[in-house]
Tab-separated table of C-alpha atoms in Angstrom:
chain	number	residue	atom	x	y	z
A	30	MET	CA	75.398	92.109	125.246
A	31	THR	CA	78.376	89.884	126.065
A	32	ASP	CA	81.854	90.785	124.862
A	33	LEU	CA	81.746	87.778	122.519
A	34	LYS	CA	78.483	88.854	120.892
A	35	PHE	CA	79.663	92.451	120.593
A	36	ILE	CA	82.951	91.501	118.943
A	37	GLU	CA	81.266	89.078	116.548
A	38	ALA	CA	78.772	91.766	115.530
A	39	ALA	CA	81.527	94.384	115.199
A	40	VAL	CA	83.509	92.182	112.816
A	41	ASP	CA	80.472	91.076	110.823
A	42	ALA	CA	79.368	94.701	110.388
A	43	GLN	CA	82.565	95.508	108.492
A	44	ALA	CA	82.874	92.187	106.665
A	45	GLU	CA	82.163	93.521	103.179
A	46	ARG	CA	84.804	96.219	103.429
A	47	ILE	CA	87.392	93.904	105.000
A	48	LEU	CA	86.922	91.163	102.419
A	49	ASP	CA	87.223	93.745	99.655
A	50	ALA	CA	90.491	94.926	101.218
A	51	ASN	CA	91.805	91.360	101.247
A	52	ASP	CA	90.953	90.834	97.609
A	53	ARG	CA	92.476	94.131	96.512
A	54	ILE	CA	95.727	93.501	98.399
A	55	TRP	CA	95.727	90.022	96.859
A	56	GLU	CA	95.512	91.650	93.421
A	57	TYR	CA	98.253	94.158	94.205
A	58	ALA	CA	100.606	91.299	95.235
A	59	GLU	CA	103.464	93.673	96.003
A	60	PRO	CA	107.087	92.708	96.758
A	61	PRO	CA	108.642	93.161	100.211
A	62	PHE	CA	109.377	96.827	101.091
A	63	LYS	CA	107.418	97.961	98.025
A	64	GLU	CA	103.864	97.433	99.313
A	65	MET	CA	102.821	101.011	98.509
A	66	GLN	CA	99.241	100.327	97.424
A	67	SER	CA	98.597	97.730	100.117
A	68	SER	CA	99.857	99.874	102.998
A	69	ALA	CA	98.022	102.921	101.655
A	70	LEU	CA	94.733	101.004	101.480
A	71	LEU	CA	95.041	99.687	105.027
A	72	GLY	CA	96.040	103.129	106.307
A	73	ARG	CA	93.074	104.775	104.615
A	74	LEU	CA	90.642	102.274	106.124
A	75	LEU	CA	92.116	102.906	109.564
A	76	LYS	CA	91.736	106.678	109.144
A	77	GLU	CA	88.130	106.233	108.061
A	78	ALA	CA	87.538	104.158	111.205
A	79	GLY	CA	88.886	106.938	113.460
A	80	PHE	CA	92.511	105.891	113.929
A	81	THR	CA	95.504	108.223	113.826
A	82	VAL	CA	97.876	106.913	111.172
A	83	GLU	CA	101.647	107.455	111.078
A	84	THR	CA	103.624	106.294	108.055
A	85	GLY	CA	107.232	105.756	107.024
A	86	LEU	CA	108.274	104.360	110.400
A	87	ALA	CA	111.564	102.623	111.302
A	88	GLY	CA	113.093	103.898	108.069
A	89	ILE	CA	110.638	101.913	105.929
A	90	PRO	CA	108.215	103.792	103.633
A	91	THR	CA	105.543	101.050	103.839
A	92	CYS	CA	105.728	100.630	107.630
A	93	PHE	CA	102.934	102.360	109.541
A	94	THR	CA	100.772	102.369	112.648
A	95	GLY	CA	97.120	103.134	113.229
A	96	THR	CA	96.380	104.222	116.819
A	97	PHE	CA	93.168	104.804	118.741
A	98	VAL	CA	93.204	106.046	122.347
A	99	PHE	CA	90.273	106.090	124.769
A	100	GLY	CA	90.271	107.476	128.309
A	101	THR	CA	93.616	107.014	130.054
A	102	GLY	CA	94.927	105.022	127.122
A	103	LYS	CA	96.017	102.152	129.375
A	104	PRO	CA	96.639	99.326	128.724
A	105	VAL	CA	98.201	99.549	125.266
A	106	MET	CA	97.181	96.677	122.974
A	107	GLY	CA	98.849	95.802	119.680
A	108	ILE	CA	97.802	93.762	116.659
A	109	LEU	CA	100.256	92.947	113.867
A	110	GLY	CA	99.333	93.018	110.184
A	111	GLU	CA	101.346	91.961	107.131
A	112	TYR	CA	100.715	92.458	103.395
A	113	ASP	CA	103.758	91.493	101.281
A	114	ALA	CA	103.745	88.837	98.551
A	115	LEU	CA	106.178	86.261	97.140
A	116	PRO	CA	107.889	86.098	93.719
A	117	GLY	CA	106.913	83.516	91.138
A	118	LEU	CA	103.590	82.597	92.744
A	119	SER	CA	101.137	84.530	90.586
A	120	GLN	CA	97.918	82.532	90.201
A	121	GLU	CA	94.256	83.003	89.341
A	122	ALA	CA	91.968	83.392	92.347
A	123	ALA	CA	90.169	80.332	93.750
A	124	LEU	CA	91.183	78.234	90.727
A	125	PRO	CA	92.399	74.684	91.525
A	126	VAL	CA	94.393	74.534	88.298
A	127	LYS	CA	97.779	76.210	87.937
A	128	LYS	CA	97.251	79.350	85.847
A	129	GLU	CA	99.368	82.493	86.293
A	130	ARG	CA	97.708	85.901	86.302
A	131	GLU	CA	101.051	87.417	85.319
A	132	ALA	CA	103.985	85.406	84.005
A	133	GLY	CA	106.574	85.146	86.762
A	134	GLY	CA	104.648	87.630	88.868
A	135	PHE	CA	104.219	87.921	92.619
A	136	GLY	CA	101.445	86.170	94.491
A	137	HIS	CA	100.175	85.847	98.066
A	138	GLY	CA	101.530	82.327	98.528
A	139	CYS	CA	101.756	82.808	102.287
A	140	GLY	CA	98.403	84.530	102.667
A	141	HIS	CA	99.642	87.862	103.977
A	142	CYS	CA	96.733	89.642	102.301
A	143	VAL	CA	94.479	87.571	104.553
A	144	LEU	CA	96.689	88.248	107.577
A	145	GLY	CA	96.658	92.015	107.123
A	146	ALA	CA	92.933	92.258	106.455
A	147	ALA	CA	91.889	90.144	109.447
A	148	SER	CA	94.173	92.089	111.776
A	149	LEU	CA	92.615	95.314	110.494
A	150	ALA	CA	89.125	94.023	111.293
A	151	ALA	CA	90.277	92.976	114.765
A	152	ALA	CA	91.788	96.386	115.546
A	153	ILE	CA	88.626	98.201	114.469
A	154	ALA	CA	86.460	95.833	116.534
A	155	VAL	CA	88.575	96.530	119.641
A	156	LYS	CA	88.298	100.263	118.999
A	157	ASN	CA	84.508	99.954	118.772
A	158	TYR	CA	84.469	97.979	122.023
A	159	LEU	CA	86.445	100.640	123.901
A	160	GLU	CA	84.067	103.338	122.676
A	161	GLU	CA	80.856	101.415	123.281
A	162	PHE	CA	81.680	100.312	126.818
A	163	LYS	CA	83.785	103.398	127.695
A	164	LYS	CA	86.839	101.330	128.571
A	165	ASP	CA	90.274	102.870	128.991
A	166	GLY	CA	92.852	101.639	126.539
A	167	THR	CA	94.847	102.087	123.358
A	168	ILE	CA	94.663	99.820	120.339
A	169	ILE	CA	97.451	99.985	117.734
A	170	TYR	CA	97.492	98.310	114.336
A	171	PHE	CA	101.109	97.723	113.340
A	172	GLY	CA	101.557	97.648	109.567
A	173	CYS	CA	104.540	95.337	109.115
A	174	PRO	CA	106.118	95.081	105.637
A	175	ALA	CA	108.511	92.555	104.154
A	176	GLU	CA	108.124	89.534	106.414
A	177	GLU	CA	109.028	87.471	103.359
A	178	GLY	CA	112.017	89.712	102.635
A	179	ALA	CA	114.584	90.853	105.183
A	180	GLY	CA	111.804	91.446	107.707
A	181	SER	CA	110.682	94.688	109.316
A	182	LYS	CA	109.689	93.870	112.877
A	183	GLN	CA	113.268	93.714	114.143
A	184	PHE	CA	113.811	97.231	112.759
A	185	MET	CA	110.477	98.358	114.221
A	186	THR	CA	111.372	96.907	117.610
A	187	ARG	CA	114.858	98.435	117.496
A	188	ALA	CA	113.239	101.813	116.700
A	189	GLY	CA	111.138	101.575	119.881
A	190	LEU	CA	107.723	101.144	118.279
A	191	PHE	CA	106.756	98.506	120.864
A	192	ASP	CA	108.364	100.139	123.908
A	193	ASN	CA	105.107	101.155	125.601
A	194	VAL	CA	102.927	98.291	124.369
A	195	ASP	CA	101.560	95.924	127.036
A	196	PHE	CA	100.778	92.943	124.801
A	197	VAL	CA	100.441	91.972	121.150
A	198	TYR	CA	98.273	89.484	119.295
A	199	THR	CA	98.687	88.332	115.730
A	200	TRP	CA	97.840	85.310	113.627
A	201	HIS	CA	98.821	83.474	110.486
A	202	PRO	CA	96.691	81.795	107.814
A	203	SER	CA	96.795	78.085	108.514
A	204	THR	CA	95.226	74.720	107.769
A	205	VAL	CA	94.107	74.188	111.386
A	206	ASN	CA	92.345	76.208	114.069
A	207	ARG	CA	94.529	76.531	117.155
A	208	VAL	CA	96.880	78.730	119.083
A	209	ASP	CA	100.203	78.078	117.371
A	210	PRO	CA	101.963	75.406	119.475
A	211	SER	CA	105.354	76.035	117.880
A	212	SER	CA	108.554	77.880	118.587
A	213	SER	CA	110.301	79.126	115.462
A	214	ASN	CA	113.975	79.118	114.569
A	215	ALA	CA	116.114	82.206	114.857
A	216	ILE	CA	117.914	83.149	111.661
A	217	MET	CA	120.825	85.311	110.499
A	218	GLY	CA	122.060	85.860	106.967
A	219	ALA	CA	125.003	87.571	105.297
A	220	ASP	CA	126.258	88.334	101.782
A	221	PHE	CA	129.841	87.272	101.081
A	222	SER	CA	131.697	89.101	98.279
A	223	PHE	CA	134.993	87.743	96.961
A	224	ARG	CA	137.395	89.861	94.886
A	225	GLY	CA	140.226	88.489	92.741
A	226	ILE	CA	142.251	89.277	89.620
A	227	THR	CA	141.272	88.626	86.017
A	228	ALA	CA	143.637	86.810	83.666
A	229	HIS	CA	143.560	84.668	80.533
A	230	ALA	CA	142.472	81.232	81.712
A	231	GLY	CA	144.415	79.517	78.933
A	232	SER	CA	147.700	81.383	78.570
A	233	SER	CA	148.266	82.908	82.010
A	234	PRO	CA	145.947	81.513	84.697
A	235	HIS	CA	148.811	81.761	87.208
A	236	LEU	CA	148.490	85.529	87.060
A	237	GLY	CA	144.826	85.430	88.031
A	238	ARG	CA	143.102	84.924	91.350
A	239	SER	CA	139.632	83.415	91.093
A	240	ALA	CA	136.892	85.038	93.174
A	241	LEU	CA	134.558	82.290	91.977
A	242	GLY	CA	137.041	79.723	93.262
A	243	GLY	CA	136.959	81.407	96.661
A	244	ALA	CA	133.161	81.320	96.724
A	245	GLU	CA	133.125	77.653	95.679
A	246	LEU	CA	135.641	76.726	98.369
A	247	MET	CA	133.466	78.545	100.890
A	248	ASN	CA	130.549	76.378	99.808
A	249	ILE	CA	132.636	73.232	100.193
A	250	GLY	CA	133.829	74.292	103.637
A	251	CYS	CA	130.310	75.084	104.816
A	252	ASN	CA	129.070	71.747	103.537
A	253	TYR	CA	131.736	70.014	105.641
A	254	LEU	CA	130.680	72.199	108.575
A	255	ARG	CA	127.154	70.737	108.527
A	256	GLU	CA	128.272	67.571	110.339
A	257	PHE	CA	129.672	69.558	113.241
A	258	ILE	CA	126.775	71.814	114.172
A	259	ILE	CA	123.690	70.966	116.216
A	260	PRO	CA	121.247	68.755	114.275
A	261	GLU	CA	118.436	71.306	114.643
A	262	ALA	CA	120.415	73.924	112.692
A	263	ARG	CA	120.001	74.669	108.992
A	264	LEU	CA	122.408	76.213	106.474
A	265	HIS	CA	121.148	77.727	103.196
A	266	SER	CA	123.057	79.353	100.349
A	267	ALA	CA	122.545	80.981	96.964
A	268	TYR	CA	124.707	82.786	94.409
A	269	SER	CA	123.815	86.322	93.359
A	270	ASP	CA	126.951	86.830	91.224
A	271	VAL	CA	129.110	84.113	89.649
A	272	GLY	CA	131.599	86.502	88.085
A	273	GLY	CA	130.512	86.302	84.467
A	274	SER	CA	129.901	83.682	81.787
A	275	ALA	CA	133.233	83.623	79.934
A	276	THR	CA	135.090	80.398	80.689
A	277	ASN	CA	138.409	81.783	79.453
A	278	VAL	CA	138.449	84.739	81.870
A	279	ILE	CA	139.429	84.246	85.488
A	280	GLN	CA	136.527	85.675	87.505
A	281	ASP	CA	137.553	88.643	89.647
A	282	HIS	CA	134.221	88.978	91.472
A	283	ALA	CA	131.656	86.618	92.966
A	284	THR	CA	128.995	86.988	95.635
A	285	LEU	CA	126.889	84.477	97.486
A	286	SER	CA	124.544	84.555	100.477
A	287	TRP	CA	124.509	82.203	103.434
A	288	GLU	CA	121.796	81.906	106.081
A	289	VAL	CA	121.940	80.078	109.393
A	290	ARG	CA	118.893	78.887	111.329
A	291	ALA	CA	118.820	77.364	114.818
A	292	PRO	CA	116.376	77.249	117.736
A	293	ARG	CA	118.048	80.171	119.595
A	294	ILE	CA	119.680	83.379	118.371
A	295	SER	CA	122.757	82.637	120.520
A	296	GLN	CA	123.252	79.363	118.625
A	297	VAL	CA	122.833	81.150	115.296
A	298	ARG	CA	125.481	83.722	116.186
A	299	GLU	CA	127.989	81.000	117.085
A	300	ILE	CA	127.402	79.047	113.863
A	301	LEU	CA	127.463	82.177	111.678
A	302	GLU	CA	130.857	83.102	113.134
A	303	ARG	CA	132.137	79.714	111.984
A	304	VAL	CA	130.670	80.300	108.520
A	305	ILE	CA	132.501	83.645	108.387
A	306	ASN	CA	135.757	81.914	109.332
A	307	VAL	CA	135.207	79.402	106.520
A	308	ALA	CA	134.847	82.336	104.111
A	309	LYS	CA	138.066	83.902	105.429
A	310	GLY	CA	139.879	80.599	104.942
A	311	ALA	CA	138.541	80.234	101.394
A	312	ALA	CA	139.845	83.706	100.564
A	313	MET	CA	143.276	82.842	101.980
A	314	MET	CA	143.436	79.614	99.988
A	315	THR	CA	142.645	81.374	96.710
A	316	GLY	CA	144.629	84.537	97.258
A	317	THR	CA	141.492	86.636	97.025
A	318	SER	CA	139.883	89.133	99.380
A	319	MET	CA	136.514	88.732	101.037
A	320	GLU	CA	134.033	91.105	102.631
A	321	TYR	CA	130.751	90.146	104.235
A	322	ARG	CA	127.671	92.138	105.121
A	323	LEU	CA	124.928	91.135	107.552
A	324	VAL	CA	121.553	91.507	105.841
A	325	LEU	CA	119.055	89.464	107.853
A	326	ALA	CA	118.377	88.471	111.451
A	327	PHE	CA	115.268	87.335	113.321
A	328	THR	CA	115.120	86.316	116.964
A	329	GLU	CA	113.311	83.050	117.688
A	330	TYR	CA	109.571	83.165	118.368
A	331	VAL	CA	108.377	81.494	121.570
A	332	PRO	CA	104.631	81.404	122.429
A	333	ASN	CA	103.726	83.531	125.435
A	334	LEU	CA	101.931	81.040	127.681
A	335	ALA	CA	99.912	83.619	129.641
A	336	LEU	CA	98.466	85.056	126.432
A	337	ALA	CA	98.043	81.571	124.954
A	338	ALA	CA	95.648	80.577	127.736
A	339	VAL	CA	93.413	83.569	126.983
A	340	ALA	CA	93.521	83.162	123.202
A	341	ASP	CA	92.832	79.430	123.445
A	342	GLU	CA	89.683	80.116	125.441
A	343	CYS	CA	88.569	82.796	122.968
A	344	LEU	CA	89.175	80.557	119.952
A	345	ARG	CA	87.028	77.852	121.495
A	346	GLU	CA	84.226	80.341	122.156
A	347	VAL	CA	84.288	81.813	118.655
A	348	GLY	CA	84.623	78.351	117.129
A	349	ALA	CA	85.904	77.165	113.784
A	350	PRO	CA	84.762	78.776	110.515
A	351	GLU	CA	81.422	77.442	109.292
A	352	TRP	CA	82.171	75.794	105.956
A	353	SER	CA	79.640	75.217	103.192
A	354	ASP	CA	79.440	72.180	100.915
A	355	GLY	CA	80.940	74.354	98.198
A	356	ASP	CA	83.918	75.168	100.423
A	357	TYR	CA	84.530	71.469	101.068
A	358	ARG	CA	84.351	70.672	97.343
A	359	LEU	CA	86.802	73.442	96.490
A	360	ALA	CA	89.214	72.337	99.217
A	361	LYS	CA	89.083	68.753	97.937
A	362	GLU	CA	89.920	69.952	94.426
A	363	PHE	CA	92.954	71.841	95.712
A	364	LEU	CA	94.097	68.835	97.716
A	365	SER	CA	94.012	66.705	94.558
A	366	THR	CA	96.504	68.997	92.792
A	367	TYR	CA	99.444	67.927	94.945
A	368	THR	CA	101.882	65.213	93.919
A	369	ASP	CA	101.519	61.660	95.180
A	370	ASP	CA	104.446	62.118	97.575
A	371	THR	CA	102.958	65.312	99.009
A	372	ARG	CA	99.529	63.744	99.391
A	373	GLU	CA	101.092	60.825	101.240
A	374	MET	CA	102.737	63.263	103.638
A	375	ILE	CA	99.388	65.016	104.068
A	376	ARG	CA	97.711	61.705	104.880
A	377	GLU	CA	100.294	61.080	107.594
A	378	LYS	CA	99.704	64.514	109.098
A	379	ILE	CA	95.934	64.032	109.056
A	380	ALA	CA	96.259	60.698	110.839
A	381	ALA	CA	98.520	62.249	113.474
A	382	LEU	CA	96.214	65.206	114.134
A	383	TYR	CA	92.743	63.669	113.833
A	384	GLY	CA	93.435	59.954	114.339
A	385	ALA	CA	93.922	57.247	111.726
A	386	ASP	CA	90.268	56.215	112.023
A	387	ARG	CA	89.179	59.642	110.678
A	388	LEU	CA	91.534	59.756	107.697
A	389	GLU	CA	88.966	59.114	104.969
A	390	GLU	CA	86.427	61.422	106.634
A	391	ILE	CA	88.888	64.334	106.623
A	392	LEU	CA	90.066	63.618	103.072
A	393	GLU	CA	86.451	63.778	101.895
A	394	LYS	CA	85.910	67.165	103.595
A	395	PRO	CA	89.444	68.581	103.912
A	396	LEU	CA	88.761	71.762	105.872
A	397	ASP	CA	89.387	71.956	109.606
A	398	SER	CA	85.976	72.282	111.258
A	399	GLU	CA	87.065	72.040	114.884
A	400	VAL	CA	89.276	73.846	117.382
A	401	HIS	CA	92.358	72.048	118.653
A	402	PRO	CA	93.193	72.874	122.287
A	403	PHE	CA	96.520	74.475	123.138
A	404	ASP	CA	98.750	72.312	125.313
A	405	ALA	CA	101.670	74.194	126.851
A	406	SER	CA	103.471	70.899	127.529
A	407	LYS	CA	103.568	70.018	123.809
A	408	ILE	CA	105.221	73.036	122.203
A	409	GLN	CA	107.254	71.869	119.215
A	410	GLN	CA	110.265	73.386	117.484
A	411	ASP	CA	109.413	74.616	114.004
A	412	THR	CA	112.230	74.918	111.470
A	413	SER	CA	110.791	78.069	109.858
A	414	SER	CA	111.563	81.618	111.001
A	415	THR	CA	109.563	84.819	111.472
A	416	ASP	CA	110.334	88.390	112.489
A	417	VAL	CA	107.422	88.157	114.939
A	418	GLY	CA	110.058	86.618	117.200
A	419	ASP	CA	111.674	90.021	117.703
A	420	VAL	CA	108.395	91.544	118.849
A	421	GLY	CA	107.933	88.632	121.252
A	422	TYR	CA	111.440	89.167	122.607
A	423	ALA	CA	110.477	92.735	123.579
A	424	VAL	CA	106.786	92.545	124.542
A	425	PRO	CA	104.314	89.702	125.267
A	426	THR	CA	103.262	88.348	121.877
A	427	LEU	CA	101.171	85.466	120.631
A	428	ILE	CA	100.448	83.953	117.209
A	429	LEU	CA	97.277	81.966	116.578
A	430	GLY	CA	96.227	80.056	113.485
A	431	VAL	CA	92.874	79.796	111.730
A	432	ALA	CA	92.158	77.640	108.680
A	433	THR	CA	92.127	79.548	105.392
A	434	SER	CA	93.084	76.636	103.127
A	435	CYS	CA	92.601	72.914	102.736
A	436	VAL	CA	93.931	70.502	105.342
A	437	GLY	CA	97.539	69.696	104.505
A	438	ASN	CA	97.986	72.666	102.186
A	439	VAL	CA	101.625	73.560	101.578
A	440	GLY	CA	102.604	77.206	101.990
A	441	HIS	CA	104.570	79.206	99.416
A	442	THR	CA	102.746	77.504	96.555
A	443	TRP	CA	100.373	78.564	93.792
A	444	GLN	CA	97.684	76.595	95.642
A	445	MET	CA	98.070	78.893	98.643
A	446	THR	CA	97.901	81.978	96.417
A	447	ALA	CA	94.654	80.769	94.839
A	448	GLN	CA	93.001	79.925	98.151
A	449	SER	CA	93.987	83.287	99.683
A	450	CYS	CA	91.355	84.931	97.490
A	451	SER	CA	88.504	82.462	97.941
A	452	SER	CA	85.463	81.879	100.117
A	453	ILE	CA	87.619	79.631	102.296
A	454	ALA	CA	90.061	82.435	103.136
A	455	HIS	CA	87.214	84.917	103.593
A	456	LYS	CA	85.576	82.804	106.281
A	457	GLY	CA	88.875	82.043	107.967
A	458	LEU	CA	89.998	85.648	108.167
A	459	LEU	CA	86.714	86.845	109.709
A	460	THR	CA	87.012	84.110	112.312
A	461	ALA	CA	90.606	85.105	113.072
A	462	ALA	CA	89.569	88.746	113.462
A	463	LYS	CA	86.957	87.807	116.040
A	464	VAL	CA	89.377	85.682	118.032
A	465	MET	CA	92.129	88.325	118.121
A	466	ALA	CA	89.726	91.105	119.076
A	467	LEU	CA	88.088	89.011	121.799
A	468	ALA	CA	91.487	87.965	123.147
A	469	ALA	CA	92.596	91.600	123.279
A	470	VAL	CA	89.565	92.844	125.227
A	471	ARG	CA	89.668	89.828	127.562
A	472	THR	CA	93.381	90.368	128.260
A	473	ARG	CA	92.678	94.051	128.872
A	474	GLU	CA	90.432	93.027	131.764
A	475	ARG	CA	93.138	90.814	133.328
A	476	PRO	CA	96.046	92.762	134.884
A	477	ASP	CA	97.262	89.473	136.365
A	478	VAL	CA	97.566	87.947	132.891
A	479	ILE	CA	99.404	91.011	131.564
A	480	ALA	CA	101.826	90.879	134.497
A	481	ALA	CA	102.449	87.150	134.017
A	482	ALA	CA	102.950	87.663	130.285
A	483	LYS	CA	105.519	90.385	130.933
A	484	ASP	CA	107.337	88.190	133.445
A	485	GLU	CA	107.784	85.571	130.719
A	486	VAL	CA	109.407	88.147	128.452
A	487	THR	CA	111.708	89.413	131.207
A	488	ARG	CA	112.906	85.889	131.927
A	489	ARG	CA	113.881	85.541	128.263
A	490	ASN	CA	115.474	88.919	127.559
A	491	GLY	CA	116.790	89.883	130.996
A	492	GLY	CA	114.794	93.093	130.990
A	493	ARG	CA	115.688	94.613	127.628
A	494	TYR	CA	115.432	93.838	123.932
A	495	THR	CA	118.683	93.398	122.013
A	496	CYS	CA	118.347	93.540	118.255
A	497	PRO	CA	120.256	90.734	116.500
A	498	LEU	CA	121.342	93.213	113.819
A	499	PRO	CA	123.961	95.894	114.523
A	500	ASP	CA	122.760	99.493	114.458
A	501	TYR	CA	124.603	100.140	111.176
A	502	VAL	CA	122.382	97.632	109.335
A	503	SER	CA	119.390	99.519	107.957
A	504	PRO	CA	116.267	98.180	106.231
A	505	PRO	CA	117.145	97.220	102.622
A	506	VAL	CA	114.330	99.302	101.155
A	507	ASN	CA	116.169	100.234	97.956
A	508	THR	CA	117.197	96.749	96.892
A	509	ASP	CA	115.408	94.417	94.463
């Protein structure tokens, strides 16, 4: 039996259990750092499959690993899983009409239930392969919480969880089947708290010092800063405390958050320092005090080209998910729920990816039914961010994508939540599991690929991982 046939059979044999796990995690829809039921379910399934499970890692109760060792235990292979949900995206399963399951509740609008379940299936398939063919090696499932929150992988990497790992594969639910041809932005975020003095806004405002005024001046200063940073950078802000609702009381407290994104962590650090200086200036202008606290930082993700070549070959061999007529009909219904402007954007993307001559064909059956080759010369900069970047800064890491939703689907939407518990997602996640498992066992057989992949990492990090967060910043596990 070929490695491809074995892996396909190993994944298919556990399909019922894996799909049930996806659907249950989808129902749990737990917030970042609070994925107690989801992590427990995945850990139990790993134990039942013969893995040794360790929980509460890197200072995070819902962070865990499942490890299986055979023979010498070398090389060490990793697969990343996620399972956190997003607020405000509760939605009925597989229903192409907006209908909340729970008013204002959480939902898997980024498909992390699908991500975690497929990675679980892949890890178990690799374990079965090592046993069946008596191959030396270690396979580790990394249970990674809170990717949609403050992230966990930078804390996991800082804690040394990836120190002895030779390479890592992961994936993300997508609308297309391909090795991800994108680099992601690095990101850092901080909370800025202003403190002032209360006073009567009518009779004695001169005795007060407005913390809200300081926060507003910071916003104005940062908005003027936008013109003088690199065009690829992004600045985001939000208030968490506006100092109260009484207009006749000078606000003595106010807090807001600012985040900076840019293609490289070094660029982010430089821009964030300027944001901090704006905050200091705003405090001086208003006679208030200001303190800031770093709360978020991800290093940029860059595809590992040595691993990409292997995964691209494996994805082509496994092939795209095999969609039914019912899947195509459901996908078309979801596509119709988007606004006219969004559908126009989707049409443009379809034309760019498949060719303008195939636009109507793809719109009629809007599920990706082919594999798009990876081209190392056409890596694009993505404006989103992921904590997978920190893993990739420490150990060879690759993200691949497999379709689990309609072509053009927009992430972080109720449409994504609904499709993440549908036949479309089920077929996509089983395909992704096969590709990751096959890529892992193929890479295991190629010491030259592992060496080349490690060389890429060394060229980026100079030989050691540096966490973008200071050691005093701990995972925010007790915050809402």
